[in-house]
XYZ file of C-alpha atoms in Angstrom:
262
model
C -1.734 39.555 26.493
C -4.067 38.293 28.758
C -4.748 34.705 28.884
C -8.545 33.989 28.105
C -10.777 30.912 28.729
C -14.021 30.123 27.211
C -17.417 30.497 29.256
C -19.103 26.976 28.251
C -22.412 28.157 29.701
C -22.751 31.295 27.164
C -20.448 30.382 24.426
C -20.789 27.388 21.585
C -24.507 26.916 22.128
C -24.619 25.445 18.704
C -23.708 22.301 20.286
C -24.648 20.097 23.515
C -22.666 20.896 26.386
C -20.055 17.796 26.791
C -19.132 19.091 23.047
C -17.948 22.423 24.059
C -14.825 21.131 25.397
C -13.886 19.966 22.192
C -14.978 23.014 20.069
C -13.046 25.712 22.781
C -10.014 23.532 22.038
C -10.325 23.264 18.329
C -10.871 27.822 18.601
C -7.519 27.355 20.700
C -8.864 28.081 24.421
C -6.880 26.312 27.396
C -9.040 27.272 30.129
C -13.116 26.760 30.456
C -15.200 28.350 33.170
C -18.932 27.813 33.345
C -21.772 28.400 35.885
C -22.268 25.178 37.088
C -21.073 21.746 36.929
C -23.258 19.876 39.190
C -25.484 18.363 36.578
C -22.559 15.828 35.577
C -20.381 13.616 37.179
C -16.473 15.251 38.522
C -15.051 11.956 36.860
C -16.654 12.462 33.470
C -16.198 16.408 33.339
C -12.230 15.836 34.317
C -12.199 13.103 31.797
C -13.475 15.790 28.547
C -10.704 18.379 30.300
C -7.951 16.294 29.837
C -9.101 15.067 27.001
C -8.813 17.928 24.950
C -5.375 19.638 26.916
C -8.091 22.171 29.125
C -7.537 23.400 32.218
C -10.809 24.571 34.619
C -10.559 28.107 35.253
C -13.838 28.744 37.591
C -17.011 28.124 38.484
C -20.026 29.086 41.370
C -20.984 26.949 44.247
C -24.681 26.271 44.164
C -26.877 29.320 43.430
C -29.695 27.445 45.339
C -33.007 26.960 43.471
C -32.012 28.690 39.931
C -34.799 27.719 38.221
C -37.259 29.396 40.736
C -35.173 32.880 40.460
C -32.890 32.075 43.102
C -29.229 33.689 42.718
C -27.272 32.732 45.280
C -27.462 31.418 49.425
C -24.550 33.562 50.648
C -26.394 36.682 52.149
C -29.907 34.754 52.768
C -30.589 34.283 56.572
C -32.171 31.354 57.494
C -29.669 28.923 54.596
C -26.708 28.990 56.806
C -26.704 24.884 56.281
C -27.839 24.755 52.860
C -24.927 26.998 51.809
C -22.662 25.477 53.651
C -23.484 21.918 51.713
C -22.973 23.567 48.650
C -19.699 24.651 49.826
C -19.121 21.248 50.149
C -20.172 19.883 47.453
C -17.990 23.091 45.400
C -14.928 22.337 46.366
C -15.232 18.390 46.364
C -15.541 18.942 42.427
C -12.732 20.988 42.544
C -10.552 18.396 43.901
C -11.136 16.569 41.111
C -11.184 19.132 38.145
C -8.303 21.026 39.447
C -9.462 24.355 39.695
C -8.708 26.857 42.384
C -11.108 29.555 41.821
C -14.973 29.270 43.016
C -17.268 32.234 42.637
C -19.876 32.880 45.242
C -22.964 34.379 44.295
C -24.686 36.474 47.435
C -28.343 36.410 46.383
C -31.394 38.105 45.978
C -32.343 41.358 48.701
C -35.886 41.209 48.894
C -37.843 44.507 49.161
C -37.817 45.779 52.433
C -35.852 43.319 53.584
C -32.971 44.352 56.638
C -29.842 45.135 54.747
C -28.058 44.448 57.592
C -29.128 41.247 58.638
C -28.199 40.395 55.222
C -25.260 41.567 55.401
C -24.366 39.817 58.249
C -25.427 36.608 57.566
C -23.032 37.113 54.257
C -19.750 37.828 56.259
C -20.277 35.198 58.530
C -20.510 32.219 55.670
C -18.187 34.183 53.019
C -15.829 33.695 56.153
C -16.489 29.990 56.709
C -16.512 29.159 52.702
C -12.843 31.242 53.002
C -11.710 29.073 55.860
C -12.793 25.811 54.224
C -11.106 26.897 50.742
C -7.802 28.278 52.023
C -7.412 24.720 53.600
C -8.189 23.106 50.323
C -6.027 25.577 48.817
C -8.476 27.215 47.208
C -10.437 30.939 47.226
C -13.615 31.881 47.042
C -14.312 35.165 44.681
C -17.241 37.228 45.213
C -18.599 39.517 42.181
C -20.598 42.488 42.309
C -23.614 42.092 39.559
C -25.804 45.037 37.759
C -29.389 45.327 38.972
C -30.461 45.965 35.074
C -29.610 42.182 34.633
C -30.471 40.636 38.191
C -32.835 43.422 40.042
C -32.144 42.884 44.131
C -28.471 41.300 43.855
C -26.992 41.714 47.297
C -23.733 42.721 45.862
C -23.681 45.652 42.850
C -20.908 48.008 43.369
C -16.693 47.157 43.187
C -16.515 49.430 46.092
C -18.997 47.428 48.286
C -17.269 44.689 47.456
C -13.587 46.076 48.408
C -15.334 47.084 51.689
C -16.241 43.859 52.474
C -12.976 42.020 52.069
C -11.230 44.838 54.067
C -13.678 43.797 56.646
C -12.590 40.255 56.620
C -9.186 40.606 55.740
C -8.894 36.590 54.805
C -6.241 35.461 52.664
C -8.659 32.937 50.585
C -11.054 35.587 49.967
C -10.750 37.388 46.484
C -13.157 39.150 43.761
C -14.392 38.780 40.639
C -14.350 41.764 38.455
C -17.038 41.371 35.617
C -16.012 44.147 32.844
C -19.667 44.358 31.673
C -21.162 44.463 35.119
C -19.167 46.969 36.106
C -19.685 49.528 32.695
C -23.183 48.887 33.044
C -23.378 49.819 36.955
C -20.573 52.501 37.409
C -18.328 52.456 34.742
C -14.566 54.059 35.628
C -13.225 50.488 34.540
C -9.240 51.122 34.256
C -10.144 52.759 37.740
C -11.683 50.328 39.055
C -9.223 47.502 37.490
C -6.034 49.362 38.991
C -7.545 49.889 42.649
C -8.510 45.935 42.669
C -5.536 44.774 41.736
C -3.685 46.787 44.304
C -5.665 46.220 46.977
C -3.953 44.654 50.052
C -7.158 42.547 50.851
C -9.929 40.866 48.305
C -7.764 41.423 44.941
C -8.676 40.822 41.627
C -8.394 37.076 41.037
C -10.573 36.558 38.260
C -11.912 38.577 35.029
C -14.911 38.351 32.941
C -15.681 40.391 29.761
C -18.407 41.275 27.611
C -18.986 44.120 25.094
C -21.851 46.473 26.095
C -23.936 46.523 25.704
C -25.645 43.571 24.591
C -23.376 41.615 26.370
C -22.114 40.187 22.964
C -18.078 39.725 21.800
C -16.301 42.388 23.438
C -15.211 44.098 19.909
C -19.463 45.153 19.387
C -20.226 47.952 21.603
C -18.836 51.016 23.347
C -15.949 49.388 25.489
C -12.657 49.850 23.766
C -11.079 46.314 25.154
C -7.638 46.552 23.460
C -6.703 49.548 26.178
C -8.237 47.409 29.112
C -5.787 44.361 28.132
C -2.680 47.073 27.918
C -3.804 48.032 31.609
C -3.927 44.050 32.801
C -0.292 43.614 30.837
C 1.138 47.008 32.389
C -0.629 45.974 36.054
C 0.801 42.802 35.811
C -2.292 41.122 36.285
C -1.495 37.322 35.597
C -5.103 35.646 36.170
C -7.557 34.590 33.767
C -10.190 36.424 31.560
C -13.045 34.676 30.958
C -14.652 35.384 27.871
C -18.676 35.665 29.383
C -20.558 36.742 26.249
C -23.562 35.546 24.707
C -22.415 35.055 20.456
C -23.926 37.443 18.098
C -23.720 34.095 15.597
C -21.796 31.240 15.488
C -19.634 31.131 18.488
C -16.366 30.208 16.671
C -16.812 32.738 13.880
C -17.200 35.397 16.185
C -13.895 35.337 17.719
C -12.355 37.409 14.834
C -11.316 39.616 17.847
C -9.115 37.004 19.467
C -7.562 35.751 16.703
C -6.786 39.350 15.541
C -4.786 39.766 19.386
C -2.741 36.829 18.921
């Protein structure tokens, strides 16, 4: 069985964020992932992991100005250096919280913008973050996203993204396969699951789930998630699964479906 860590970002929203730690740990979780972890202090975020016995699974470099719509630098020409600070500024937290995982996000495509300009602009500082994180021993995951949820996101389809790693062909660079993102997009997902994890270049390194839709637990909705964890056992796939679902209710009540797996 897979092992799964709690998304503090989307799960236990009953409670203030510092007090998720506790409450994953008390549900039995010994990984957390969240979006972002710049808002607080390395030092005090390490200090609530070890705490409670967690270990920090994941999260994204700076998404740029999130508020104002912004989702992601890495494909916007023009924020070479702002991307590359956040780069930075990603991997000094992971020194300190221990994580080796850092997801990415590409950004917004404007309309009628140049594709390939944008495209360009993202190989060239997907291969610098790579080079900076392979040093740090680290790698830097890029995910393709649904349009539905985020209309204009750069990256949308597995296959795009398998291209682009092939293109590369760097050791630190690796994707993020989203369960949801993908049903809602293209479906296929044991496909899509078996030709990531075989893939000589940009493999599988990280998974997220959601049921869909809704994007609630993954037992509500039309994806039958007890087959997709046979494939990761019989694939041998040995990463995480982030469990990125908004609750239906209360956050810990609603994980009948993990304690029912274990």
């Amino acid at each position: 069985m897979p092992k799964f860590a709690a998304n503090l970002s989307m799960m236990y929203n009953e409670v203030p964020f510092t007090e998720r730690f506790a409450a994953a740990a008390a549900d039995g979780f010994q990984g957390v992932e969240y979006l972002f972890p710049y808002a607080w202090q390395p030092d005090e975020l390490k200090s609530l992991l070890q705490q409670h016995g967690l270990q920090q699974v994941l999260f994204n470099a700076p998404p740029g100005d999130w508020d104002g719509g912004e989702r992601g630098l890495a494909a916007l020409p023009g924020r070479e250096a702002e991307f590359r600070e956040g780069i930075a500024l990603a991997l000094q937290y992971s020194r300190v919280l221990g994580n080796r995982l850092i997801h990415v996000m590409a950004g917004i495509l404007p309309a009628g913008a140049d594709a390939r300009e944008y495209r360009n602009t993202y190989l060239n500082n997907l291969a610098y973050a790579a080079d900076l994180a392979e040093q740090a021993g680290c790698r830097i995951l890029i995910e393709p996203i649904n349009h539905a949820d985020m209309p204009g996101y750069f990256l949308r389809y597995q296959a795009q993204a398998a291209e682009i790693c092939a293109e590369l062909k760097h050791p630190a660079l690796a994707v993020q396969f989203d369960i949801y993102h993908c049903q809602r997009t293209e479906g296929c997902l044991s496909h899509w699951l078996q030709e990531g994890l075989a893939r000589e270049h940009g493999q599988i390194a990280h998974i997220q789930l959601a049921g869909y839709p809704g994007r609630h637990e993954p037992d509500i909705g039309e994806i039958h998630y007890p087959y997709l964890f046979q494939r990761m056992d019989e694939l041998a796939y040995s990463g995480w699964v982030g469990c990125e679902y908004r609750p239906q209710g209360n956050t810990s009540a609603g994980l009948s479906w993990l304690r029912n797996l274990r």
